[in-house]
Short mmCIF file of C-alpha atoms and ligand atoms in Angstrom, two decimals:
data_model
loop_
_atom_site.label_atom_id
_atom_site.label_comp_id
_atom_site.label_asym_id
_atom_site.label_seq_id
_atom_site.Cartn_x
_atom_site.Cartn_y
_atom_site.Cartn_z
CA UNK Y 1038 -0.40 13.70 12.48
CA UNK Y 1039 2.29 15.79 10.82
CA UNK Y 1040 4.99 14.30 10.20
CA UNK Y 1041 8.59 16.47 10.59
CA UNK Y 1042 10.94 14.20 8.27
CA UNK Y 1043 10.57 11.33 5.35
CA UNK Y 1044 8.74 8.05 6.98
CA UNK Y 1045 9.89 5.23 4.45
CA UNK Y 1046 8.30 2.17 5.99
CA UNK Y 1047 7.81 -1.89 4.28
CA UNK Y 1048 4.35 -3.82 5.30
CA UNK Y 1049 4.88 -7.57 4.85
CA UNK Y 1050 3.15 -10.72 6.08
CA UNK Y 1051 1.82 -13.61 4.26
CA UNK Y 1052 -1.03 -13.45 1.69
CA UNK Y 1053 -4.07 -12.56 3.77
CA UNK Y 1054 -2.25 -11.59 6.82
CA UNK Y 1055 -3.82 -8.05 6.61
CA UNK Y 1056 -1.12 -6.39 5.07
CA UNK Y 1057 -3.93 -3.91 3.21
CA UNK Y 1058 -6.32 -3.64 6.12
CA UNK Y 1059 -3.39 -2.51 8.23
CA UNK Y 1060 -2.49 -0.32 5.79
CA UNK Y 1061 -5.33 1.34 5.57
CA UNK Y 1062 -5.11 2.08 9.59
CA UNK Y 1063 -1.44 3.53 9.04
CA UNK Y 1064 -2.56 5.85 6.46
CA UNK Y 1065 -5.13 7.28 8.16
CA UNK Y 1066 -3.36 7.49 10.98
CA UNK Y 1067 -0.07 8.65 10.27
CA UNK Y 1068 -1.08 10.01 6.78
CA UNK Y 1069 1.54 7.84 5.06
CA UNK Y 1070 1.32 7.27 0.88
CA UNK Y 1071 0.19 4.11 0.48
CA UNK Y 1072 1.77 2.19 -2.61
CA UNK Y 1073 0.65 -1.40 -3.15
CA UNK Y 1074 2.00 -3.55 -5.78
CA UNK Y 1075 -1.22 -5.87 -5.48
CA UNK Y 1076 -3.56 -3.05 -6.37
CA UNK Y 1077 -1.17 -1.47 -8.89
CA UNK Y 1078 -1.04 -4.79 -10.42
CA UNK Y 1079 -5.17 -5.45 -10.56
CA UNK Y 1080 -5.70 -1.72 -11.42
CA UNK Y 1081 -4.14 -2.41 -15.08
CA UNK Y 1082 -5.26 -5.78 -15.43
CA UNK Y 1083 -8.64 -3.59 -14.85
CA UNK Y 1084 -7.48 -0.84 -17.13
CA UNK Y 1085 -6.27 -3.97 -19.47
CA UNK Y 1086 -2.89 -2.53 -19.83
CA UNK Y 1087 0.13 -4.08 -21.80
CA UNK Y 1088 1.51 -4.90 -18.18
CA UNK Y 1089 -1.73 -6.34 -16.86
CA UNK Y 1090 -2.51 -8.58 -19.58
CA UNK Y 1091 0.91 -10.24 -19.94
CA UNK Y 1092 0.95 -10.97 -16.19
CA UNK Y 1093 -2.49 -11.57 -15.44
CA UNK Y 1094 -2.58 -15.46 -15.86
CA UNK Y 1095 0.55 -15.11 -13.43
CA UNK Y 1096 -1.47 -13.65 -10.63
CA UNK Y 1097 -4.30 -15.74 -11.45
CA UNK Y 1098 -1.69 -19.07 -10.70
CA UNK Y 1099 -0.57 -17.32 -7.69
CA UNK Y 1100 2.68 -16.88 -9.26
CA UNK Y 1101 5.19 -13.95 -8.45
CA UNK Y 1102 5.85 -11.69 -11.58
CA UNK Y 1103 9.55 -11.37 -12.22
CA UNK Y 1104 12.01 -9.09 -10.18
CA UNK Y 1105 12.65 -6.52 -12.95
CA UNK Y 1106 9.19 -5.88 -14.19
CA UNK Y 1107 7.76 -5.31 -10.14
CA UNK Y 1108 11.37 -3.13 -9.49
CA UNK Y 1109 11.01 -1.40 -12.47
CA UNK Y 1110 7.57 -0.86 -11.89
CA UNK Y 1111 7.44 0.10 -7.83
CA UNK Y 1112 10.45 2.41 -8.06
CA UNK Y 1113 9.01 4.49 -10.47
CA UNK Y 1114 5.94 5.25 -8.39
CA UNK Y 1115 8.39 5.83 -5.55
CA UNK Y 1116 10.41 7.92 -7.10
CA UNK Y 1117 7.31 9.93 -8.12
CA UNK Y 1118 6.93 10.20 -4.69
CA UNK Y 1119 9.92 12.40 -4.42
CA UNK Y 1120 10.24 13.47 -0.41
CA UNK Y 1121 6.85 12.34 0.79
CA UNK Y 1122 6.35 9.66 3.53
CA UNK Y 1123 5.43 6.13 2.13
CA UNK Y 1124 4.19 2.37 3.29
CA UNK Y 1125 5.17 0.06 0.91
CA UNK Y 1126 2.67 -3.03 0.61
CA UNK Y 1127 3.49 -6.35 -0.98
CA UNK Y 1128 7.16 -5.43 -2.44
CA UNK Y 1129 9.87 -6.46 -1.66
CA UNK Y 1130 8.86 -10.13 -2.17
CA UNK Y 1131 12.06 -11.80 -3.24
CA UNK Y 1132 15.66 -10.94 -1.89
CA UNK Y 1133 16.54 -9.24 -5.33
CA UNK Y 1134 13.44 -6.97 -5.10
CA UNK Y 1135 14.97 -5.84 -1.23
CA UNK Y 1136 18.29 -5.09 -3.00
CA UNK Y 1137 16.71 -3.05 -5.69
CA UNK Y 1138 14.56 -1.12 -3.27
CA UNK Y 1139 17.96 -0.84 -0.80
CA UNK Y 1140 19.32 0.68 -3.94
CA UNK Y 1141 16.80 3.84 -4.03
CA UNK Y 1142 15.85 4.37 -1.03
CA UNK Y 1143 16.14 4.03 2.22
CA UNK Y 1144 13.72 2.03 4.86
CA UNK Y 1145 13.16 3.43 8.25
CA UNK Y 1146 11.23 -0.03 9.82
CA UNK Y 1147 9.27 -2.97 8.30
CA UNK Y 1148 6.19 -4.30 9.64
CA UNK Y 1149 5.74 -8.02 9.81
CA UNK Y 1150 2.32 -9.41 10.72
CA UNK Y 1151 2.71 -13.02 11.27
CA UNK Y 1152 -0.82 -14.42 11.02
CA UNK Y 1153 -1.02 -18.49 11.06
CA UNK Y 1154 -2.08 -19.80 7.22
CA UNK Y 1155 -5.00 -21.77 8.44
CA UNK Y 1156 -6.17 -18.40 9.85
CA UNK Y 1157 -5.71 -16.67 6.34
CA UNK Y 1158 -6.95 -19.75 4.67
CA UNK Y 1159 -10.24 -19.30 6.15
CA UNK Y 1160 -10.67 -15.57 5.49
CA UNK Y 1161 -9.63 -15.23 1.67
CA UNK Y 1162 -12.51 -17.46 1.02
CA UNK Y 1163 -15.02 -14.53 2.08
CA UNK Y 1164 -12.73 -11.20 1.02
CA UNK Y 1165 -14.42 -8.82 -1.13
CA UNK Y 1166 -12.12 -5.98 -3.14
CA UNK Y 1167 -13.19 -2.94 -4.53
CA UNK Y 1168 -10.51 -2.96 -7.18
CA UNK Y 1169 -10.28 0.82 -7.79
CA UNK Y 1170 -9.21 1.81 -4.26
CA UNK Y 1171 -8.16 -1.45 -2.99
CA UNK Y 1172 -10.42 -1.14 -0.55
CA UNK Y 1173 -11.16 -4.45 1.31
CA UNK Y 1174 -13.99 -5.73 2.93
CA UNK Y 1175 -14.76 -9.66 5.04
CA UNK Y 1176 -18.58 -10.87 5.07
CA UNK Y 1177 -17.10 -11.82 9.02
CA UNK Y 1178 -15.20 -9.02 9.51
CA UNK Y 1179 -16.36 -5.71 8.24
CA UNK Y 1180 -18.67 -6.54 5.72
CA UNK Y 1181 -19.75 -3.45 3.70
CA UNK Y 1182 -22.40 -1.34 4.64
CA UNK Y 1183 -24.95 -2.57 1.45
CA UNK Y 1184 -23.49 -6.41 0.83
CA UNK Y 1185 -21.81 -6.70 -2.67
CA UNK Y 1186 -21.22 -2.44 -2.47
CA UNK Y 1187 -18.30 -0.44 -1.61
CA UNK Y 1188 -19.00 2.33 1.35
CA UNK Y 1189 -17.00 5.27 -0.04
CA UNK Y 1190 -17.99 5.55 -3.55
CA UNK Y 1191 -20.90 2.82 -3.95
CA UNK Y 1192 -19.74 0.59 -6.92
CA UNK Y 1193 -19.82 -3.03 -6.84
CA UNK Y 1194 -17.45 -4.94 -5.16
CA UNK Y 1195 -15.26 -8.26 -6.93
CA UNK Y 1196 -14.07 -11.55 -5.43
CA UNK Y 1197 -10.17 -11.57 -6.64
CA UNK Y 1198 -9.76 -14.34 -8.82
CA UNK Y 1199 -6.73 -15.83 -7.16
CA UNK Y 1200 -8.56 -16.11 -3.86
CA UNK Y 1201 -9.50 -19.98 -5.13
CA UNK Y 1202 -8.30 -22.21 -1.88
CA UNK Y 1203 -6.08 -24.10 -4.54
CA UNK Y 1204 -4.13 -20.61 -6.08
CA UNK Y 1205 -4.50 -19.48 -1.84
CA UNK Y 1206 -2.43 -23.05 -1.13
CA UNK Y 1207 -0.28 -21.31 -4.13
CA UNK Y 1208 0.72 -18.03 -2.84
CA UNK Y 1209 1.14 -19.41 0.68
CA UNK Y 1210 3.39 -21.52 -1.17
CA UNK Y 1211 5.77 -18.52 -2.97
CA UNK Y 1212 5.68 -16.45 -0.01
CA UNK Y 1213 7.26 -19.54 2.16
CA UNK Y 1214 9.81 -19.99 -0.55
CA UNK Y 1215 10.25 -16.13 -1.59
CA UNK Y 1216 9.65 -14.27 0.30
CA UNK Y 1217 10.05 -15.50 3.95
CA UNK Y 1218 14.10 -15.19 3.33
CA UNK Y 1219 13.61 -11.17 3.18
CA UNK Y 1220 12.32 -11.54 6.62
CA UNK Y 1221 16.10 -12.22 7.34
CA UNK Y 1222 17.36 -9.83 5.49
CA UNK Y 1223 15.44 -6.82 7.18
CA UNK Y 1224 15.98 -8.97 10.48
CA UNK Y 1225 19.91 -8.30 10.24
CA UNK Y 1226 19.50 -4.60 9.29
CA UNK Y 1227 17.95 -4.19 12.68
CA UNK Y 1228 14.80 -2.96 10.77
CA UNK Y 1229 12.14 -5.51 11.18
CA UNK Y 1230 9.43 -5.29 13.77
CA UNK Y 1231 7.10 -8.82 14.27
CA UNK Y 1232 3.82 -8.60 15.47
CA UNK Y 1233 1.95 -11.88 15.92
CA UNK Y 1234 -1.57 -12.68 16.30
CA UNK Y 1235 -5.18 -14.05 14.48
CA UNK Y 1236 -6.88 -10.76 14.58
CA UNK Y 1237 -5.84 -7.46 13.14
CA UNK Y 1238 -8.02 -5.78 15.93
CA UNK Y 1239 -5.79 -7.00 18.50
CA UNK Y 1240 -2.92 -6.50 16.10
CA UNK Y 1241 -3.32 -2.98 15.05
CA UNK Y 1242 -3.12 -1.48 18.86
CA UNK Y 1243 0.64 -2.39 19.20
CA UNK Y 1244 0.92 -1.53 15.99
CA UNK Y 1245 -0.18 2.04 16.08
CA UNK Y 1246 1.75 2.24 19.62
CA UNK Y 1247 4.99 1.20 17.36
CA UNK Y 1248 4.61 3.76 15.06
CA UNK Y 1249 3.85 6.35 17.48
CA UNK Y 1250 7.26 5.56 19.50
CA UNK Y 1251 9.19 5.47 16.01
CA UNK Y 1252 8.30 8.61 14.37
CA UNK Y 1253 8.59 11.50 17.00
CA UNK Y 1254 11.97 9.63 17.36
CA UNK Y 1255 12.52 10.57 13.79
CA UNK Y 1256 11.25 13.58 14.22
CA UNK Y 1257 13.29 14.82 17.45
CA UNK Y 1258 16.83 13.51 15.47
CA UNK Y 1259 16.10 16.49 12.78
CA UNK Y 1260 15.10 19.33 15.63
P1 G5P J 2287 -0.98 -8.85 -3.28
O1 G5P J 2287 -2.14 -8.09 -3.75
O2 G5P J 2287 0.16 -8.14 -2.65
P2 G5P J 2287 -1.00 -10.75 -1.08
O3 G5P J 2287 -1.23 -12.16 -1.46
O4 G5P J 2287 0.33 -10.42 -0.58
O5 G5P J 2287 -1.54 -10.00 -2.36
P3 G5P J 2287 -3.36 -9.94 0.06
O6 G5P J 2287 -4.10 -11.14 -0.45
O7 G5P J 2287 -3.65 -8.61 -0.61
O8 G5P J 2287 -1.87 -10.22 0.06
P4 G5P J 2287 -3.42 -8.73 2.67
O9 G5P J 2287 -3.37 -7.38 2.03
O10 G5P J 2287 -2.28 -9.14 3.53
O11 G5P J 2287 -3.70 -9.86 1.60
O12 G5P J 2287 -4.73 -8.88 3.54
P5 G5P J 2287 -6.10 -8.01 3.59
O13 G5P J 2287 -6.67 -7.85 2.23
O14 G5P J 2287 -5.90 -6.80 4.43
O15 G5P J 2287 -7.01 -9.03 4.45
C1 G5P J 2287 -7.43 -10.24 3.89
C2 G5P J 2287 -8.92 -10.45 4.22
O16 G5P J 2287 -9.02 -10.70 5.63
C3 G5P J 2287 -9.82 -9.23 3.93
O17 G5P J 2287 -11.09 -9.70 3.53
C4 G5P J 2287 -9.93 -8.54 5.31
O18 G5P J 2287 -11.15 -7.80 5.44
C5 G5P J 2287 -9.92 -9.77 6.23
N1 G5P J 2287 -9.41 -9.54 7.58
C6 G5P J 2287 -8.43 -8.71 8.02
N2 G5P J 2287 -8.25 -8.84 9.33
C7 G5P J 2287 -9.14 -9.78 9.77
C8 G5P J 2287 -9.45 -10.35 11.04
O19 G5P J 2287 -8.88 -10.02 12.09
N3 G5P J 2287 -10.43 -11.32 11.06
C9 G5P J 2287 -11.11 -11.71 9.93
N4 G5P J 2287 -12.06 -12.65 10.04
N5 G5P J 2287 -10.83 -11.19 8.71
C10 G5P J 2287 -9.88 -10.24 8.64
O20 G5P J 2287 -0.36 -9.70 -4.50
C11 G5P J 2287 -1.18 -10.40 -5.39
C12 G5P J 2287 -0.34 -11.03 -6.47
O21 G5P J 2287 0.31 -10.01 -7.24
C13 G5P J 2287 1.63 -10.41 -7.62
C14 G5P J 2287 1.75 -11.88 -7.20
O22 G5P J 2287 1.29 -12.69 -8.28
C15 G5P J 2287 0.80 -11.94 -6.00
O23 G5P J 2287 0.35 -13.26 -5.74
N6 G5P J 2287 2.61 -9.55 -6.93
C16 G5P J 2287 3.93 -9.66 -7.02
N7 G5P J 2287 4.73 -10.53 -7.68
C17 G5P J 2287 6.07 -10.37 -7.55
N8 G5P J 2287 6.62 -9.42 -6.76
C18 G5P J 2287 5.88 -8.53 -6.09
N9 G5P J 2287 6.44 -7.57 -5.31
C19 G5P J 2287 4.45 -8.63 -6.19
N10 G5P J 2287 3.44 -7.94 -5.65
C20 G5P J 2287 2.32 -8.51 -6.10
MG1 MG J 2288 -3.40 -6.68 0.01
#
């Protein structure tokens, strides 16, 4: 799909709610750019960057890193971005973060999957990553093609290391406190779009159905 004008759109939902499998439908899909401050994060810890070193006992905690580092961070790639379409994945997190984005850009809709936590609970505990990509596989769900080896380019596969049911409890935790209150704030800018449900397979039909109303919308206002 082609689309005619800038897409900006926000993915949010607790910690394991499918925020990067989901994302990974839209992309192909609608051909989005996909930017997500999880990956970002892991690919320097990977690269063992200034950035990821200092923050990687954070993560590990299931801590959020502070507001200015992740705005100063995500805007930049954005920026980069210049007039392309984009899903943004896992920022903004805190109210602050929403205000900073609100401050560059523009959002067009935000997608909030609202999966129960003893759902997520139970899938984290069998999520493998393949940290490059951010691809992400489920030994239930769609386990790789080779167990332990990613599809596309055939190198191993990692458990994250805050994935532990105790840092899990943890992030569930931050994103109750955190992040939960940005729900609001997109809620009262007329921006935020709920879908509910335990499995993204069921999920991602009225998702996709969503995005297909929304964009030719956008598209018809510039014609
Ligand atoms: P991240 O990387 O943004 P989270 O915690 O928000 O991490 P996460 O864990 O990446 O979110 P997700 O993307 O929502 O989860 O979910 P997913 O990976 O697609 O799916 C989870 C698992 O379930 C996968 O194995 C998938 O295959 C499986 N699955 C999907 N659907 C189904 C289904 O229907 N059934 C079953 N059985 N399985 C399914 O952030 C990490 C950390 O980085 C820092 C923080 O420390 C954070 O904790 N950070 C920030 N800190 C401050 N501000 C920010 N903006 C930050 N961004 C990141
Ligand atoms: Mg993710």
């Amino acid at each position: 799909m082609v689309l005619q004008r800038v897409f900006r759109a926000v993915i949010m939902g607790p910690p394991g709610s499918g925020k990067g499998t989901v994302s990974g439908r839209i992309i192909k899909t609608f051909g989005l750019k996909h930017i997500s401050s999880g990956d970002i994060l892991r690919n320097n810890i990977r690269a063992k960057t200034e950035l990821g070193l200092l923050m990687k006992a954070c993560i590990d905690q299931g801590q959020l890193l502070p507001d200015d580092v992740m705005a100063r961070l995500i805007l930049h790639d954005l920026r980069a971005l210049g007039n392309d379409s984009w899903l943004l994945d896992g920022f903004p997190r805190t109210i602050l973060q929403a205000e900073a984005l609100d401050d560059t850009s523009s959002v067009d809709t935000v997608i909030n999957l609202n999966v129960p936590f003893e759902t997520i609970k139970k899938r984290l505990s069998s999520r493998w990553t393949h940290t490059p990509s951010g691809r992400v596989y489920n030994t239930d769900f769609n386990p790789p093609k080779v167990l332990g080896v990613d599809d596309v380019t055939g190198e191993p596969l990692e458990q994250r290391d805050d994935d532990t049911p105790h840092t899990v409890s943890r992030r569930l935790k931050a994103y109750e406190n955190q992040t939960e209150p940005v729900l609001e704030y997109y809620r009262s800018k007329g921006v935020l779009e709920t879908f509910s449900g335990t499995e993204t397979n069921k999920i991602w039909p009225h998702v996709e159905a969503y995005l297909h109303r929304k964009l030719p919308t956008l598209s018809q206002k510039v014609a």
